[in-house]
XYZ file of C-alpha atoms in Angstrom:
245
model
C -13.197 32.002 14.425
C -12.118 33.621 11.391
C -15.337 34.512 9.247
C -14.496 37.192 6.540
C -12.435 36.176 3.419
C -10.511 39.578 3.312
C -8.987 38.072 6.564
C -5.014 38.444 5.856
C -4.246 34.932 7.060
C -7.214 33.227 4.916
C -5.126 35.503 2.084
C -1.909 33.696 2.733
C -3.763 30.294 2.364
C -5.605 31.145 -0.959
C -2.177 32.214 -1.974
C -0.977 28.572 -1.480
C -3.035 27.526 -4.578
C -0.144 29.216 -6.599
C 3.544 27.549 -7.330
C 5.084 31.048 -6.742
C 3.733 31.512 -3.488
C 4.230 27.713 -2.391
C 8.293 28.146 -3.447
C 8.269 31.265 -1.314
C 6.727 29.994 1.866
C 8.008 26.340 1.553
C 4.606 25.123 1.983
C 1.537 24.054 0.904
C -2.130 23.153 1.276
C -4.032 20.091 1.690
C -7.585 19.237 2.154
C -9.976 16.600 3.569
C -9.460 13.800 6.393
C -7.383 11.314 4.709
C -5.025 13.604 3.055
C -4.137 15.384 6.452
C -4.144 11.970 8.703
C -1.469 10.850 6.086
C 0.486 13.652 6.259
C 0.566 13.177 10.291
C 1.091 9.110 9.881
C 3.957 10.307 7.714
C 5.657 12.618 9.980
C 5.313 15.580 7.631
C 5.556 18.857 9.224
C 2.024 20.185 9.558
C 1.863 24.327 10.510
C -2.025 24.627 10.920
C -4.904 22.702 10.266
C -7.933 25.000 9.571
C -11.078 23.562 10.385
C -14.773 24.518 9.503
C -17.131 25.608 11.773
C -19.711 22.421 13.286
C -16.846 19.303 11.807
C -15.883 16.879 14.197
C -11.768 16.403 13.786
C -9.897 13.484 15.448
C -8.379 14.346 19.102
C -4.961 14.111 17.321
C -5.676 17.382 15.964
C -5.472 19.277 19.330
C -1.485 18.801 18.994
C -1.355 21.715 15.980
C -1.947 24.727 15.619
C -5.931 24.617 14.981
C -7.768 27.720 13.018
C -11.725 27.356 13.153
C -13.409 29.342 10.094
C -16.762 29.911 8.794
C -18.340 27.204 5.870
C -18.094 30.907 3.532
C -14.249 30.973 3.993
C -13.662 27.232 3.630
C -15.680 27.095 0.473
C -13.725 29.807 -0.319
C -9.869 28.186 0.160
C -11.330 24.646 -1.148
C -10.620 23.410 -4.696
C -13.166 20.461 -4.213
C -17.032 20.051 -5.005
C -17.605 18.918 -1.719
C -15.214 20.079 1.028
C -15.001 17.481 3.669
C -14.213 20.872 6.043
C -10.543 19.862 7.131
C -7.094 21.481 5.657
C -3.682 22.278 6.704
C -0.529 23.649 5.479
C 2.459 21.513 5.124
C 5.889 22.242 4.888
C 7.774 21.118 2.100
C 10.249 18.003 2.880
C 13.720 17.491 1.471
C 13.291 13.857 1.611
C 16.834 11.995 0.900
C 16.901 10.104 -2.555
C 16.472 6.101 -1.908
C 18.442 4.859 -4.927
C 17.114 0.538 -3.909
C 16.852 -1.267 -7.318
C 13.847 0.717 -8.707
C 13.887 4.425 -9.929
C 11.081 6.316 -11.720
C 12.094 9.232 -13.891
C 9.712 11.598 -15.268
C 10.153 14.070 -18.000
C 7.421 16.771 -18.503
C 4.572 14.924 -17.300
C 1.787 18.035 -17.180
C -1.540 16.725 -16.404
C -1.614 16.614 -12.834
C -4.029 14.118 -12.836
C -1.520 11.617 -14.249
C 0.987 12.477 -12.418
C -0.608 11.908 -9.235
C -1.963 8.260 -10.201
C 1.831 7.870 -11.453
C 2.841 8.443 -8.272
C 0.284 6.171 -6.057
C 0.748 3.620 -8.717
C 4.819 4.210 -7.783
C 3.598 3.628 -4.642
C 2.021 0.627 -4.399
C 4.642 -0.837 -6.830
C 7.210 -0.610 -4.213
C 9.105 1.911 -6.435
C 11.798 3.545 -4.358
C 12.038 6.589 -5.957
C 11.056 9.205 -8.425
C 12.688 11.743 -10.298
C 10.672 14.728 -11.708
C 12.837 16.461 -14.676
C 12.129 19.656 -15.837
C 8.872 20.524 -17.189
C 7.303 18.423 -15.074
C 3.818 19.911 -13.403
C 4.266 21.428 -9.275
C 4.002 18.174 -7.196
C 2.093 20.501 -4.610
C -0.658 21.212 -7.091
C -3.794 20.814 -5.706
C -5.057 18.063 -8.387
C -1.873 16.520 -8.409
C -1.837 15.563 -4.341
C -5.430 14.869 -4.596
C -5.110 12.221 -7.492
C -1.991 10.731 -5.453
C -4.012 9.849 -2.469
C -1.715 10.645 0.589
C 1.354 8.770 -1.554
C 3.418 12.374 -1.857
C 3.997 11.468 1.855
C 5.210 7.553 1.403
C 7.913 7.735 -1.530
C 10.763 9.893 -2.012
C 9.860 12.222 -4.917
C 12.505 14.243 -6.047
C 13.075 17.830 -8.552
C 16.393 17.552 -10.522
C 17.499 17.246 -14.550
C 17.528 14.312 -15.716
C 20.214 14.865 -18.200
C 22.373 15.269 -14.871
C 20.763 12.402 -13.094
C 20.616 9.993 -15.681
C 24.787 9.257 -15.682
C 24.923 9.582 -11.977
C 21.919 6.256 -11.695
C 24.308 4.682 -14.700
C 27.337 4.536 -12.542
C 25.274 3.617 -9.683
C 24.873 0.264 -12.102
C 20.979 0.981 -12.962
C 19.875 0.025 -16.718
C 17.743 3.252 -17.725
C 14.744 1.982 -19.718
C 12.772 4.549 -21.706
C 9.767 3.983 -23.037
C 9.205 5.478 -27.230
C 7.307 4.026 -30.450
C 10.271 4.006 -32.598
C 13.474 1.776 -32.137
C 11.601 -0.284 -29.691
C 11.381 -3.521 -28.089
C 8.367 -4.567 -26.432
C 8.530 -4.579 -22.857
C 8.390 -8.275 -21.971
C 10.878 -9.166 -24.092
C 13.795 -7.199 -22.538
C 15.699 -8.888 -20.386
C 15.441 -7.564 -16.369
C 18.238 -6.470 -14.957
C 18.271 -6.019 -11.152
C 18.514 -2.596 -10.996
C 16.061 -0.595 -13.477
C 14.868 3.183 -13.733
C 11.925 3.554 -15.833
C 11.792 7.036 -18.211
C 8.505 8.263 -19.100
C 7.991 10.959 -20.959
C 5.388 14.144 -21.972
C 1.893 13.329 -22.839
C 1.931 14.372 -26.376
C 5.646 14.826 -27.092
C 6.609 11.837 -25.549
C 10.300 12.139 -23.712
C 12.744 14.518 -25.126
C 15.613 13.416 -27.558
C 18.214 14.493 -25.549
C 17.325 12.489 -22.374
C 16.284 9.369 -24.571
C 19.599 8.915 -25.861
C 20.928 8.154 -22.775
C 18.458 4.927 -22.286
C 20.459 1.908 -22.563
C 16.555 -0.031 -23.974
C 13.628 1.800 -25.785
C 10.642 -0.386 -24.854
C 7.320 0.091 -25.888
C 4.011 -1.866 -24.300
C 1.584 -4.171 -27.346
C -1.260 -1.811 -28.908
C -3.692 -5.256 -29.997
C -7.026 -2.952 -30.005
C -7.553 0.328 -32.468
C -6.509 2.711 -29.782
C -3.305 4.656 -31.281
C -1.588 5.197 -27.751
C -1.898 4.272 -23.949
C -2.280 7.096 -21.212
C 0.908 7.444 -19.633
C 0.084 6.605 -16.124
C -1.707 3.459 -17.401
C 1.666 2.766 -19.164
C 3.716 3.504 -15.939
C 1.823 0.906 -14.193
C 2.150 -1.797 -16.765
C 5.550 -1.278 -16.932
C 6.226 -0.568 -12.969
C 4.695 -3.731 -12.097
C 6.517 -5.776 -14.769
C 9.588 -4.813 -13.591
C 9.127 -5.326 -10.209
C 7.540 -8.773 -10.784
């Protein structure tokens, strides 16, 4: 059982909490029972599962590699208030794009929080696939698979530029629909076509001119209250479930 922080392999973990160090090693860290169990369901490649000292882990567990630490070094690797006890470290997966009829693009989403309910939301939608541009926050950051719920293992989820992608979905017959304030058509007046990738853009800056100019429809979702803007993965919902209705 591993018991002192300055232990070189509880190092390498910590050092998993940074993008650099994640892009290096091709993995990353995950933490608490559900998060892990999906990972397994999901047939990710999982290289260790460390375990605190006195928790109870499912039988499944004894198939990994299992590292048993002391509640000082888990509270040390945990980014949580309160650590269920359970990580592992994941290998990255090149997971094949699944064009189907629905595509999510995303262009500098930073909050991780959003981006991980964009994602779950993508996931329950039935979305096929998403398309993080540049600028976009790490999808392996901590807050971002925590606020996804174990959906970073279901969908696709992809790093590429969009100004590259964008023609590529176009010939592949999708109508790109991008979602601005100005030049705008509300949402449920556009007409669906049968193949659709949704753009969303930045928080505050909103998606960038030069990727917006290749939408084919600007749409924009009814403001009826006081409220000058939605959040953006409020807005990717609306407008995920629309089209796939």
């Amino acid at each position: 059982m591993i018991t002192s922080v300055q232990n070189d392999k509880v190092k390498n973990w910590k050092k998993l909490h940074k993008r650099k160090e994640r892009k290096k090693t091709g993995s990353f860290l995950i933490e608490g029972f559900h998060l892990v169990e999906e990972a397994k369901k999901s047939n990710w490649d999982i290289n260790e599962i460390i375990v605190q000292e006195d928790i109870d882990v499912p039988n499944w567990c004894e198939s990994y590699q299992v590292t048993e630490v002391g509640e000082n070094v888990f509270q040390y690797l945990s980014e949580t208030q309160t650590p269920q006890g359970i990580a592992a470290v994941v290998s990255f997966q090149n997971q094949p794009a699944k064009l189907g009829n629905h595509v999510l693009l995303i262009d500098a989403v930073q909050d991780p929080g959003n981006l991980g309910t964009i994602i779950r939301t993508a996931d329950a939608a039935g979305f096929d696939t998403i398309i993080l541009g540049d600028g976009t926050v790490d999808v392996y950051n901590d807050k971002v698979i925590r606020a996804t719920q174990g959906s970073i293992f279901h969908v696709p989820i992809i790093q590429q530029n969009l100004l590259e992608q964008i023609p590529n979905l176009k010939e592949n017959g999708f109508s790109i629909w991008a979602t601005a304030l100005t030049n705008a058509v509300p949402y449920h007046k556009v007409v669906k076509q049968e193949k659709i990738a949704l753009l969303l853009g930045n928080e505050g800056a909103g998606i960038k001119e030069d990727i917006l100019q290749l939408a084919d429809t600007i749409v924009t979702i009814p403001i009826y209250g006081n409220a000058e803007s939605l959040n953006v993965s409020v807005a990717a919902g609306i407008l995920m479930y629309h089209v796939k209705g």
